[in-house]
Short mmCIF file of C-alpha atoms in Angstrom, two decimals:
data_model
loop_
_atom_site.label_atom_id
_atom_site.label_comp_id
_atom_site.label_asym_id
_atom_site.label_seq_id
_atom_site.Cartn_x
_atom_site.Cartn_y
_atom_site.Cartn_z
CA MET A 6 -29.83 32.52 -26.36
CA ASN A 7 -29.23 34.79 -23.39
CA ARG A 8 -25.90 36.53 -24.05
CA ARG A 9 -24.54 35.81 -20.58
CA ILE A 10 -25.32 32.11 -20.92
CA ALA A 11 -23.81 32.06 -24.39
CA GLU A 12 -20.62 33.66 -23.10
CA THR A 13 -20.18 31.25 -20.19
CA ALA A 14 -21.27 28.02 -21.89
CA PRO A 15 -18.21 26.08 -23.14
CA VAL A 16 -17.93 25.08 -26.75
CA THR A 17 -18.25 21.30 -26.76
CA ASP A 18 -15.23 19.38 -28.00
CA GLY A 19 -16.79 15.94 -27.64
CA VAL A 20 -14.91 15.37 -24.37
CA ASP A 21 -16.44 17.74 -21.81
CA THR A 22 -20.20 17.25 -22.08
CA GLY A 23 -20.95 19.27 -18.96
CA ARG A 24 -21.97 16.15 -17.07
CA LEU A 25 -18.84 14.18 -18.05
CA ARG A 26 -15.43 15.79 -17.97
CA THR A 27 -13.13 13.18 -19.50
CA ALA A 28 -12.88 11.24 -22.72
CA LEU A 29 -13.68 7.55 -22.91
CA ASN A 30 -10.88 5.27 -21.73
CA THR A 31 -8.46 4.68 -24.62
CA GLU A 32 -8.69 0.87 -24.55
CA ALA A 33 -12.45 1.01 -24.34
CA HIS A 34 -12.63 3.51 -27.21
CA ARG A 35 -10.58 1.21 -29.44
CA ILE A 36 -12.96 -1.67 -28.74
CA VAL A 37 -16.27 0.17 -28.76
CA TYR A 38 -15.57 1.93 -32.02
CA ASP A 39 -13.92 -1.08 -33.64
CA GLN A 40 -15.87 -0.53 -36.83
CA TYR A 41 -13.24 2.10 -37.52
CA ARG A 42 -10.32 -0.28 -37.06
CA PRO A 43 -8.25 -0.96 -40.18
CA VAL A 44 -9.65 -3.92 -42.09
CA ALA A 45 -7.52 -7.01 -41.49
CA ASP A 46 -5.25 -8.00 -44.36
CA SER A 47 -6.12 -11.70 -44.43
CA LEU A 48 -4.18 -12.38 -47.61
CA GLY A 49 -1.08 -10.68 -46.26
CA GLU A 50 -1.38 -12.56 -42.99
CA GLU A 51 -1.68 -15.90 -44.76
CA LEU A 52 1.31 -15.18 -47.02
CA GLU A 53 3.37 -14.10 -44.03
CA LEU A 54 2.54 -17.34 -42.19
CA ILE A 55 3.30 -19.46 -45.27
CA SER A 56 6.64 -17.74 -45.66
CA GLU A 57 7.42 -18.29 -41.98
CA VAL A 58 6.85 -22.02 -42.41
CA ASP A 59 8.88 -21.96 -45.63
CA ARG A 60 11.86 -20.44 -43.86
CA ALA A 61 11.85 -23.15 -41.19
CA HIS A 62 11.27 -25.88 -43.76
CA LEU A 63 14.15 -24.70 -45.98
CA VAL A 64 16.56 -24.44 -43.06
CA MET A 65 15.70 -28.02 -42.10
CA LEU A 66 15.98 -29.32 -45.69
CA ALA A 67 19.41 -27.73 -46.06
CA GLU A 68 20.61 -29.01 -42.68
CA ARG A 69 19.51 -32.53 -43.63
CA GLY A 70 21.22 -32.31 -47.02
CA ILE A 71 17.90 -32.85 -48.80
CA VAL A 72 18.40 -29.64 -50.81
CA GLY A 73 21.65 -27.87 -51.48
CA ALA A 74 22.75 -25.08 -49.18
CA ALA A 75 23.08 -22.69 -52.12
CA GLN A 76 19.57 -23.48 -53.34
CA ALA A 77 18.12 -22.91 -49.88
CA ALA A 78 20.06 -19.67 -49.49
CA VAL A 79 18.77 -18.23 -52.77
CA LEU A 80 15.21 -19.21 -51.92
CA LEU A 81 15.44 -17.74 -48.43
CA LYS A 82 16.81 -14.50 -49.81
CA GLU A 83 13.94 -14.26 -52.31
CA ILE A 84 11.36 -15.04 -49.61
CA ASP A 85 12.85 -12.39 -47.33
CA GLY A 86 12.55 -9.91 -50.22
CA LEU A 87 8.89 -10.76 -50.69
CA ARG A 88 8.26 -10.28 -47.00
CA ALA A 89 9.91 -6.88 -47.10
CA GLU A 90 7.70 -5.86 -50.05
CA GLY A 91 4.51 -7.03 -48.37
CA PHE A 92 4.28 -9.78 -51.02
CA ALA A 93 3.29 -7.24 -53.65
CA PRO A 94 4.48 -9.39 -56.61
CA VAL A 95 2.41 -12.32 -55.37
CA ARG A 96 -0.67 -10.20 -54.77
CA ALA A 97 -0.46 -9.04 -58.40
CA ARG A 98 -0.57 -12.60 -59.76
CA PRO A 99 -3.78 -14.45 -60.64
CA MET A 100 -4.68 -17.13 -58.10
CA PRO A 101 -6.71 -19.74 -59.99
CA ARG A 102 -5.47 -22.55 -57.68
CA GLY A 103 -5.20 -20.66 -54.43
CA VAL A 104 -2.75 -18.51 -52.53
CA TYR A 105 0.05 -21.01 -52.03
CA LEU A 106 0.38 -22.09 -55.65
CA ALA A 107 0.42 -18.46 -56.79
CA TYR A 108 3.16 -17.80 -54.26
CA GLU A 109 5.18 -20.85 -55.32
CA SER A 110 4.65 -20.01 -59.01
CA HIS A 111 6.20 -16.60 -58.43
CA LEU A 112 9.27 -18.19 -56.85
CA VAL A 113 9.62 -20.63 -59.73
CA ALA A 114 9.20 -17.84 -62.26
CA GLU A 115 11.86 -15.74 -60.55
CA LEU A 116 14.36 -18.48 -59.66
CA GLY A 117 13.62 -21.33 -62.05
CA GLU A 118 12.54 -24.91 -61.38
CA GLU A 119 15.95 -25.98 -60.08
CA VAL A 120 15.67 -23.55 -57.18
CA GLY A 121 12.05 -22.47 -56.79
CA GLY A 122 10.80 -25.97 -57.48
CA VAL A 123 12.45 -27.55 -54.41
CA LEU A 124 10.50 -25.55 -51.83
CA HIS A 125 7.64 -28.02 -51.54
CA THR A 126 9.88 -31.05 -51.01
CA GLY A 127 8.51 -33.44 -48.39
CA ARG A 128 5.26 -31.64 -47.71
CA SER A 129 1.76 -30.86 -49.01
CA ARG A 130 -0.60 -27.94 -48.85
CA ASN A 131 -2.53 -30.07 -46.34
CA ASP A 132 0.14 -30.15 -43.65
CA LEU A 133 1.22 -26.62 -44.59
CA ASN A 134 -2.33 -25.34 -43.97
CA ALA A 135 -2.55 -27.28 -40.73
CA THR A 136 0.66 -25.59 -39.59
CA THR A 137 -0.27 -22.04 -40.60
CA ALA A 138 -3.66 -22.49 -38.92
CA ARG A 139 -1.93 -23.18 -35.62
CA LEU A 140 0.45 -20.27 -36.07
CA ARG A 141 -2.45 -17.97 -36.84
CA ALA A 142 -4.46 -19.25 -33.89
CA ARG A 143 -1.60 -18.25 -31.60
CA ARG A 144 -2.06 -14.64 -32.69
CA TYR A 145 -5.63 -14.65 -31.40
CA ALA A 146 -5.44 -17.13 -28.53
CA GLY A 147 -2.36 -15.49 -27.02
CA PRO A 148 -3.94 -12.04 -26.54
CA LEU A 149 -7.15 -13.63 -25.25
CA MET A 150 -5.32 -15.67 -22.63
CA GLU A 151 -3.28 -12.64 -21.59
CA ALA A 152 -6.47 -10.56 -21.29
CA VAL A 153 -8.06 -13.23 -19.11
CA ARG A 154 -4.92 -13.32 -16.96
CA GLU A 155 -5.09 -9.55 -16.49
CA LEU A 156 -8.80 -9.73 -15.61
CA ALA A 157 -8.11 -12.43 -13.02
CA GLU A 158 -5.37 -10.31 -11.49
CA VAL A 159 -7.62 -7.26 -11.19
CA LEU A 160 -10.41 -9.35 -9.69
CA LEU A 161 -8.10 -10.83 -7.07
CA ASP A 162 -6.69 -7.41 -6.20
CA ARG A 163 -10.13 -5.80 -5.89
CA ALA A 164 -11.49 -8.78 -3.97
CA ALA A 165 -8.76 -8.33 -1.37
CA ALA A 166 -9.30 -4.57 -1.22
CA TYR A 167 -13.08 -4.84 -0.71
CA ARG A 168 -13.33 -8.00 1.35
CA MET A 169 -14.80 -6.05 4.29
CA VAL A 170 -17.36 -4.00 2.32
CA THR A 171 -20.72 -5.50 3.29
CA MET A 172 -23.40 -5.79 0.64
CA PRO A 173 -26.46 -7.93 -0.05
CA ALA A 174 -26.10 -10.99 -2.22
CA TYR A 175 -28.99 -11.18 -4.67
CA THR A 176 -31.07 -14.15 -5.73
CA HIS A 177 -33.84 -13.69 -8.29
CA GLY A 178 -32.98 -10.00 -8.27
CA GLN A 179 -33.89 -9.62 -4.57
CA PRO A 180 -31.66 -8.98 -1.53
CA ALA A 181 -30.88 -12.39 -0.07
CA VAL A 182 -28.13 -12.66 2.56
CA PRO A 183 -25.22 -10.45 3.62
CA ILE A 184 -21.88 -11.00 1.89
CA THR A 185 -19.08 -8.61 0.99
CA TYR A 186 -18.22 -7.06 -2.34
CA GLY A 187 -14.84 -8.73 -2.06
CA HIS A 188 -16.54 -12.09 -1.56
CA TYR A 189 -18.56 -11.54 -4.75
CA LEU A 190 -15.42 -10.63 -6.71
CA THR A 191 -13.69 -13.70 -5.33
CA GLY A 192 -16.48 -15.81 -6.78
CA VAL A 193 -16.11 -14.15 -10.16
CA ALA A 194 -12.34 -14.65 -10.00
CA SER A 195 -12.93 -18.37 -9.47
CA ALA A 196 -14.83 -18.58 -12.75
CA VAL A 197 -12.23 -16.49 -14.59
CA LEU A 198 -9.36 -18.65 -13.36
CA ARG A 199 -11.20 -21.75 -14.58
CA GLY A 200 -11.59 -19.99 -17.91
CA LEU A 201 -7.87 -19.30 -18.10
CA ARG A 202 -7.07 -22.91 -17.28
CA ASP A 203 -9.52 -24.11 -19.94
CA LEU A 204 -8.00 -21.81 -22.56
CA LEU A 205 -4.49 -22.98 -21.73
CA ASP A 206 -5.64 -26.59 -22.07
CA ALA A 207 -7.43 -25.84 -25.33
CA ALA A 208 -4.30 -24.19 -26.72
CA ARG A 209 -2.06 -27.21 -26.09
CA GLU A 210 -2.61 -28.42 -29.65
CA LEU A 211 -1.08 -25.16 -30.84
CA ASP A 212 2.20 -26.58 -29.53
CA VAL A 213 2.04 -29.66 -31.79
CA ASN A 214 3.80 -29.40 -35.16
CA PRO A 215 1.82 -31.10 -37.99
CA LEU A 216 4.35 -30.24 -40.70
CA GLY A 217 5.68 -33.41 -42.31
CA ALA A 218 2.36 -35.24 -42.38
CA GLY A 219 2.13 -34.49 -46.10
CA ALA A 220 -1.22 -34.91 -47.80
CA VAL A 221 -2.32 -37.50 -45.23
CA GLY A 222 0.25 -40.32 -45.24
CA GLY A 223 3.52 -38.65 -44.34
CA THR A 224 6.49 -38.65 -46.74
CA SER A 225 9.39 -40.87 -47.76
CA VAL A 226 11.77 -37.90 -47.72
CA PRO A 227 13.89 -38.06 -44.52
CA ILE A 228 12.70 -34.77 -43.06
CA ASP A 229 13.03 -33.72 -39.40
CA PRO A 230 9.69 -32.36 -38.09
CA ALA A 231 11.23 -31.80 -34.66
CA ARG A 232 13.66 -29.29 -36.17
CA THR A 233 11.00 -27.33 -38.05
CA GLY A 234 8.89 -27.47 -34.91
CA GLU A 235 11.73 -25.99 -32.87
CA LEU A 236 12.17 -23.17 -35.36
CA LEU A 237 8.44 -22.40 -35.27
CA GLY A 238 8.06 -22.54 -31.50
CA PHE A 239 6.30 -25.90 -31.30
CA ALA A 240 6.91 -28.13 -28.29
CA THR A 241 6.35 -31.50 -29.95
CA VAL A 242 5.42 -33.16 -33.25
CA ALA A 243 2.25 -34.84 -34.44
CA ARG A 244 2.02 -38.55 -33.62
CA ASN A 245 -0.14 -39.49 -36.59
CA SER A 246 -0.26 -38.07 -40.11
CA VAL A 247 -4.01 -38.58 -40.53
CA ASP A 248 -4.80 -36.71 -37.34
CA ALA A 249 -2.26 -34.01 -38.19
CA VAL A 250 -4.10 -32.93 -41.35
CA ALA A 251 -7.65 -33.91 -40.39
CA SER A 252 -7.94 -32.30 -36.98
CA ARG A 253 -8.74 -28.71 -36.17
CA ASP A 254 -10.00 -29.65 -32.73
CA PHE A 255 -8.06 -26.77 -31.25
CA GLY A 256 -10.48 -24.42 -33.00
CA LEU A 257 -13.49 -25.99 -31.35
CA ARG A 258 -11.81 -26.20 -27.97
CA LEU A 259 -10.67 -22.60 -28.06
CA LEU A 260 -14.11 -21.38 -29.09
CA SER A 261 -15.74 -23.54 -26.42
CA ALA A 262 -13.44 -22.23 -23.68
CA ALA A 263 -13.91 -18.68 -24.94
CA ALA A 264 -17.68 -19.13 -24.95
CA VAL A 265 -17.64 -20.18 -21.29
CA VAL A 266 -15.57 -17.09 -20.43
CA GLY A 267 -18.00 -14.96 -22.43
CA VAL A 268 -21.02 -16.37 -20.60
CA ALA A 269 -19.42 -15.61 -17.22
CA ALA A 270 -18.53 -12.07 -18.33
CA SER A 271 -22.05 -11.44 -19.58
CA ARG A 272 -23.55 -12.59 -16.28
CA VAL A 273 -21.23 -10.31 -14.32
CA ALA A 274 -22.12 -7.43 -16.63
CA ARG A 275 -25.78 -8.02 -15.83
CA ASP A 276 -25.04 -7.74 -12.10
CA LEU A 277 -23.00 -4.59 -12.57
CA THR A 278 -25.73 -3.04 -14.72
CA PHE A 279 -28.21 -3.63 -11.91
CA TRP A 280 -25.83 -2.27 -9.28
CA THR A 281 -25.05 0.92 -11.21
CA ALA A 282 -28.71 1.78 -11.89
CA GLU A 283 -29.44 5.35 -10.84
CA GLU A 284 -32.46 4.32 -8.73
CA ASN A 285 -30.21 2.72 -6.13
CA PRO A 286 -26.59 2.62 -7.24
CA LEU A 287 -24.26 0.42 -5.24
CA LEU A 288 -21.31 1.11 -7.54
CA ARG A 289 -20.05 4.20 -9.30
CA LEU A 290 -18.07 4.14 -12.52
CA ALA A 291 -15.54 6.82 -13.42
CA ASP A 292 -16.37 9.30 -16.16
CA ASP A 293 -14.02 7.58 -18.61
CA LEU A 294 -16.04 4.35 -18.31
CA VAL A 295 -19.49 5.75 -19.01
CA GLY A 296 -21.20 7.44 -21.92
CA SER A 297 -23.39 10.48 -22.17
CA SER A 298 -26.60 11.12 -24.03
CA SER A 299 -26.63 13.31 -27.13
CA MET A 300 -29.95 14.73 -25.92
CA MET A 301 -30.36 14.17 -22.18
CA PRO A 302 -27.70 16.10 -20.24
CA GLN A 303 -28.14 14.24 -16.94
CA LYS A 304 -27.23 10.78 -18.24
CA ARG A 305 -24.23 8.64 -17.20
CA ASN A 306 -24.74 5.50 -19.23
CA PRO A 307 -22.73 2.38 -18.22
CA PHE A 308 -22.78 1.40 -21.88
CA LEU A 309 -19.57 -0.64 -21.79
CA LEU A 310 -21.59 -3.28 -19.95
CA GLU A 311 -23.94 -3.46 -22.93
CA HIS A 312 -20.98 -4.02 -25.24
CA ILE A 313 -19.83 -6.85 -22.99
CA GLN A 314 -23.22 -8.53 -23.16
CA GLY A 315 -23.60 -7.85 -26.86
CA ARG A 316 -20.28 -9.45 -27.85
CA ALA A 317 -20.07 -12.20 -25.25
CA ALA A 318 -21.92 -14.72 -27.41
CA ALA A 319 -19.71 -14.30 -30.49
CA SER A 320 -17.51 -17.26 -29.55
CA LEU A 321 -20.57 -19.37 -28.80
CA GLY A 322 -21.97 -18.58 -32.24
CA GLY A 323 -18.57 -19.31 -33.74
CA PHE A 324 -18.41 -22.66 -32.00
CA THR A 325 -21.85 -23.65 -33.28
CA ALA A 326 -20.98 -22.67 -36.85
CA ALA A 327 -17.52 -24.29 -36.76
CA ALA A 328 -18.77 -27.53 -35.23
CA SER A 329 -21.60 -27.70 -37.75
CA ALA A 330 -19.15 -27.25 -40.64
CA MET A 331 -16.72 -29.86 -39.29
CA ALA A 332 -19.47 -32.39 -38.75
CA THR A 333 -20.04 -32.58 -42.51
CA ALA A 334 -16.52 -33.80 -43.30
CA SER A 335 -14.70 -37.14 -43.29
CA TYR A 336 -11.73 -37.54 -40.94
CA THR A 337 -9.10 -36.41 -43.38
CA ASN A 338 -8.10 -33.06 -44.83
CA ALA A 339 -11.28 -31.24 -45.84
CA ILE A 340 -12.12 -27.69 -46.89
CA ALA A 341 -15.11 -27.68 -44.55
CA VAL A 342 -12.71 -28.20 -41.66
CA SER A 343 -9.60 -26.26 -42.65
CA GLY A 344 -11.44 -23.33 -44.22
CA ASP A 345 -15.15 -23.03 -43.56
CA ALA A 346 -14.96 -24.06 -39.90
CA LEU A 347 -11.88 -22.10 -38.89
CA ARG A 348 -13.09 -18.85 -40.43
CA HIS A 349 -15.27 -18.50 -37.32
CA LEU A 350 -12.35 -18.88 -34.91
CA TRP A 351 -10.61 -15.55 -35.47
CA PRO A 352 -13.60 -13.20 -34.94
CA GLY A 353 -14.87 -15.34 -32.07
CA LEU A 354 -11.60 -15.12 -30.14
CA ARG A 355 -11.15 -11.44 -30.91
CA ALA A 356 -14.66 -10.58 -29.70
CA THR A 357 -14.10 -12.50 -26.47
CA THR A 358 -10.80 -10.69 -25.96
CA ASP A 359 -12.67 -7.38 -26.29
CA VAL A 360 -15.27 -8.56 -23.77
CA VAL A 361 -12.61 -9.53 -21.24
CA VAL A 362 -10.71 -6.25 -21.63
CA LEU A 363 -13.89 -4.21 -21.14
CA LEU A 364 -14.85 -6.17 -18.04
CA ARG A 365 -11.37 -5.65 -16.60
CA LEU A 366 -11.65 -1.90 -17.14
CA VAL A 367 -15.07 -1.76 -15.49
CA VAL A 368 -14.09 -3.89 -12.49
CA ALA A 369 -10.91 -1.89 -11.98
CA GLY A 370 -12.79 1.41 -12.22
CA ALA A 371 -15.91 0.53 -10.20
CA GLU A 372 -16.01 2.11 -6.74
CA PRO A 373 -18.45 0.56 -4.26
CA ASP A 374 -20.64 2.84 -2.16
CA ALA A 375 -20.01 1.07 1.15
CA GLU A 376 -22.62 3.05 3.07
CA ARG A 377 -25.36 2.42 0.54
CA MET A 378 -24.45 -1.25 0.21
CA LEU A 379 -24.77 -1.73 3.96
CA ARG A 380 -28.04 0.19 4.03
CA ARG A 381 -29.47 -2.00 1.28
CA ALA A 382 -28.44 -5.10 3.24
CA VAL A 383 -30.31 -3.73 6.27
CA GLU A 384 -33.38 -2.59 4.34
CA GLY A 385 -33.54 -5.90 2.51
CA TYR A 386 -33.79 -7.86 5.79
CA THR A 387 -30.82 -9.91 4.66
CA SER A 388 -30.06 -11.11 8.19
CA ALA A 389 -33.35 -13.03 8.36
CA THR A 390 -31.80 -16.37 7.40
CA TYR A 391 -29.19 -15.95 10.11
CA LEU A 392 -31.95 -15.20 12.64
CA ALA A 393 -33.76 -18.39 11.62
CA GLU A 394 -30.53 -20.35 11.99
CA ARG A 395 -30.01 -18.96 15.49
CA LEU A 396 -33.47 -20.27 16.39
CA VAL A 397 -32.49 -23.65 15.00
CA VAL A 398 -29.34 -23.70 17.13
CA ALA A 399 -31.58 -22.91 20.12
CA GLY A 400 -33.64 -26.02 19.37
CA VAL A 401 -36.40 -24.79 17.07
CA PRO A 402 -37.02 -26.98 13.97
CA PHE A 403 -35.83 -25.17 10.86
CA ARG A 404 -39.20 -25.07 9.13
CA THR A 405 -40.81 -23.65 12.26
CA ALA A 406 -38.05 -21.08 12.60
CA HIS A 407 -38.40 -20.18 8.91
CA HIS A 408 -42.13 -19.61 9.41
CA LEU A 409 -41.72 -17.52 12.56
CA VAL A 410 -39.08 -15.25 11.07
CA GLY A 411 -41.09 -14.91 7.86
CA GLN A 412 -44.11 -13.74 9.83
CA SER A 413 -42.00 -11.28 11.79
CA VAL A 414 -40.43 -9.86 8.61
CA THR A 415 -43.90 -9.38 7.12
CA ALA A 416 -44.95 -7.48 10.22
CA ALA A 417 -41.77 -5.43 10.15
CA HIS A 418 -42.37 -4.56 6.48
CA ARG A 419 -45.86 -3.33 7.26
CA ALA A 420 -44.65 -1.29 10.21
CA GLY A 421 -41.59 0.00 8.36
CA VAL A 422 -39.18 -1.16 11.06
CA PRO A 423 -35.87 -3.05 10.75
CA LEU A 424 -35.22 -6.71 11.46
CA THR A 425 -33.90 -5.88 14.93
CA GLU A 426 -37.46 -4.90 15.85
CA ALA A 427 -38.84 -8.07 14.30
CA ALA A 428 -36.48 -10.08 16.50
CA LYS A 429 -38.16 -8.62 19.58
CA ALA A 430 -41.37 -10.54 18.88
CA PRO A 431 -42.05 -12.70 21.98
CA GLU A 432 -41.95 -16.04 20.15
CA ILE A 433 -38.52 -15.14 18.74
CA ALA A 434 -36.99 -13.20 21.61
CA ALA A 435 -37.70 -16.09 23.95
CA VAL A 436 -35.25 -18.36 22.15
CA ALA A 437 -33.04 -16.09 20.03
CA PRO A 438 -29.68 -15.08 21.49
CA GLY A 439 -28.32 -11.59 21.14
CA ASP A 440 -27.96 -8.26 22.86
CA ALA A 441 -30.73 -5.83 23.52
CA ASP A 442 -29.90 -3.37 20.75
CA GLY A 443 -29.75 -6.06 18.09
CA ASP A 444 -26.17 -5.43 16.86
CA TRP A 445 -25.77 -9.16 16.40
CA LEU A 446 -28.18 -8.84 13.46
CA ASN A 447 -26.13 -6.15 11.76
CA PRO A 448 -25.40 -7.50 8.24
CA THR A 449 -21.66 -6.97 8.72
CA ALA A 450 -21.69 -9.11 11.84
CA VAL A 451 -23.88 -11.70 10.11
CA ALA A 452 -21.57 -11.91 7.09
CA GLU A 453 -18.62 -12.38 9.43
CA ALA A 454 -20.49 -15.15 11.25
CA CYS A 455 -21.08 -17.10 8.02
CA ALA A 456 -17.68 -18.76 8.00
CA TYR A 457 -18.85 -22.21 6.93
CA GLY A 458 -19.63 -23.54 3.47
CA ALA A 459 -17.10 -21.13 1.89
CA GLY A 460 -19.13 -18.14 3.05
CA PRO A 461 -17.72 -14.62 3.57
CA GLY A 462 -17.01 -14.96 7.30
CA GLY A 463 -13.95 -15.81 9.32
CA SER A 464 -10.86 -16.50 7.24
CA SER A 465 -12.85 -18.12 4.43
CA THR A 466 -12.43 -15.40 1.80
CA GLU A 467 -8.83 -14.71 2.78
CA ARG A 468 -8.01 -18.42 2.56
CA ALA A 469 -9.74 -18.72 -0.81
CA LEU A 470 -7.84 -15.72 -2.13
CA GLY A 471 -4.55 -17.23 -0.97
CA GLU A 472 -5.27 -20.50 -2.75
CA MET A 473 -6.41 -18.67 -5.86
CA ARG A 474 -3.27 -16.54 -5.86
CA GLU A 475 -1.21 -19.71 -5.98
CA GLU A 476 -3.33 -21.05 -8.83
CA PHE A 477 -3.09 -17.71 -10.63
CA ASP A 478 0.71 -17.68 -10.32
CA ALA A 479 0.95 -21.22 -11.73
CA LEU A 480 -1.33 -20.44 -14.68
CA ALA A 481 0.43 -17.14 -15.35
CA ALA A 482 3.78 -18.92 -15.35
CA GLU A 483 2.49 -21.51 -17.82
CA LEU A 484 1.13 -18.77 -20.07
CA ALA A 485 4.39 -16.82 -19.91
CA GLY A 486 6.40 -19.96 -20.70
CA ARG A 487 4.30 -20.66 -23.75
CA ALA A 488 4.60 -17.07 -24.95
CA ARG A 489 8.39 -17.25 -24.53
CA ARG A 490 8.55 -20.48 -26.55
CA TRP A 491 6.47 -18.99 -29.36
CA ALA A 492 8.58 -15.83 -29.44
CA GLY A 493 11.77 -17.86 -28.99
CA GLY A 494 10.96 -19.91 -32.06
CA THR A 495 10.75 -16.73 -34.12
CA ALA A 496 14.09 -15.51 -32.78
CA LEU A 497 15.73 -18.88 -33.39
CA LEU A 498 14.34 -18.99 -36.92
CA ASP A 499 15.72 -15.52 -37.67
CA VAL A 500 19.18 -16.64 -36.58
CA ALA A 501 18.98 -19.90 -38.56
CA THR A 502 17.78 -18.22 -41.75
CA GLY A 503 20.41 -15.54 -41.40
CA GLY A 504 23.11 -18.20 -41.30
CA ALA A 505 21.58 -20.15 -44.16
CA THR A 506 21.20 -17.07 -46.35
CA ALA A 507 24.92 -16.37 -46.03
CA ALA A 508 25.51 -19.26 -48.43
CA ALA A 509 23.75 -17.39 -51.26
CA PRO A 510 25.98 -16.71 -54.27
#
C-alpha cells in the first residue's frame, strides 16, 4: 500500500466505514442481532408466574378462613424464599409429572403435608395453567401494544409535518396521481390505529380471571375469585368454568391482530424500499438506520426494511400453527390447546413487536427529498387525471376526456415535454380551463384541488389527522389504564402478602 494512503486511512472500528460514520441505532441493533440475546428462561418464567398466582391464592384462602393464617404465612415465606433463589431447589428436582407438581412436592418436603399440602386447595392445574397463560401473555402483548402506540404517534407527527410535501402516489409501481407524503403517512396511521384497537380488543380476555374453575367444574370450596383477580390485576372473573379452562381464544385473537399489523408493516416497508432505491431516491435514511457492505464501499443498504418484511409473517405463521393445534381438541382442558397451541404465541408477538419498533425507527428517521418528489410527480404526468376531470366538468364525457388526455400524454412522452405542453393541444385547450403557463397543472396545485373523497386537498388531511388524534388519545388512555391495572395488581399483591407473612411464627 502507498505509505501516504496507509498513514491517512483510518483503522476501522466497525463504526466508521468511510461511507457511514455512525453505529447502527441501539434499538435496531438489539433487534437485528437478536440471535445474540440471552436465551429465555422458560422454566424460570413459568415458576415465577405459578408463584405469583400462589401468593394471591394463599392470601385469599387465609382471608376467607379456608386455611389458617399461620399456615398461609409459612407458605408465603417459603415461596418468597424460592423466588429470591431463582427457584434453584425446584430446578434441581426431577419433574416426572411436570413443573407444578415438582414445585409443590418441594414445598411439601420442606414444610410437611399440614402446611405445604394446603396450597392447592380449591383449584386444579387446569385453572392454574389458564391463569398463568394470561399473565404470561400480558408480558408479550403489553410491549407489542405499546410499540404500536408509539408507531402511531410517530406516524401522526410526521404526517402533520409533511402534509405539504407533494409526491406521486403509486399504483402498480407507477406514478399515478399527486398526493403528499403527509397524506400517505396519514393513510398508514389509519391502518396502525386499527391495529392498536384490534390488539386492545384481543387482549380483553387477559383481564378475565379463570382461577377457581378447577379442573372443569368449579369447586365446592367457598373461594373468592374476585379477590384473587384483584390481586393479579384482572378486571373480572370467568362466567363459566368450562370456558375458563378450555379457551385460549386470546392467543388466536392476539396472533390474528398481530398478523394484520405485520402485513401492514410489510407493505409499508415495500414502499419505503422502493422510495429509498439509489436510482431515484425520494427518501433518505440516516446513517444509523442503514447498513454498509463488507466489500462494496459505496453501499448504503436500507436493510432494516428487509428485517421488517422477513419477520412480519411470524405472527401469521403462529396463528396458523396455533389454530391447527386447537382444532384437534375437545372443548375442555387439553394439552393441544394449553401447550402446543400457545407455544406459538410468544415468538409471534415478540417478532411483531420487533417489526413495529423497526418501522417506527425508519419512519421517524426518513427525510423526504421534497424537490425530487415534486419532480417525479411532474415527470410521471400525475396531473393527467385532473386534466381529464377538468374536461369532464367542461362537458366532455369522461371516456372521451380519458382518451384525449391519454393521446396527448403519449405525444408528450415522445416529444419529451411536460403535461403543460400536452394541455395545449387544440382539442384540449379549447375546453380545458387554466392559465397560459399551465401552473394549474402543477402537481402541488392538483393535490390541493383534490379535496373530495378524502383526498389530500383542502382541509381533508388536517381534518383526518384531528379525528385520528382523538382516536389515538382514547386508545392510548385505554392502554395506559390497562397497564396501570396490571401493575397495580402486582403492587397490591406485594402489600397483601407482606401483611399475611407477618403472621409467620
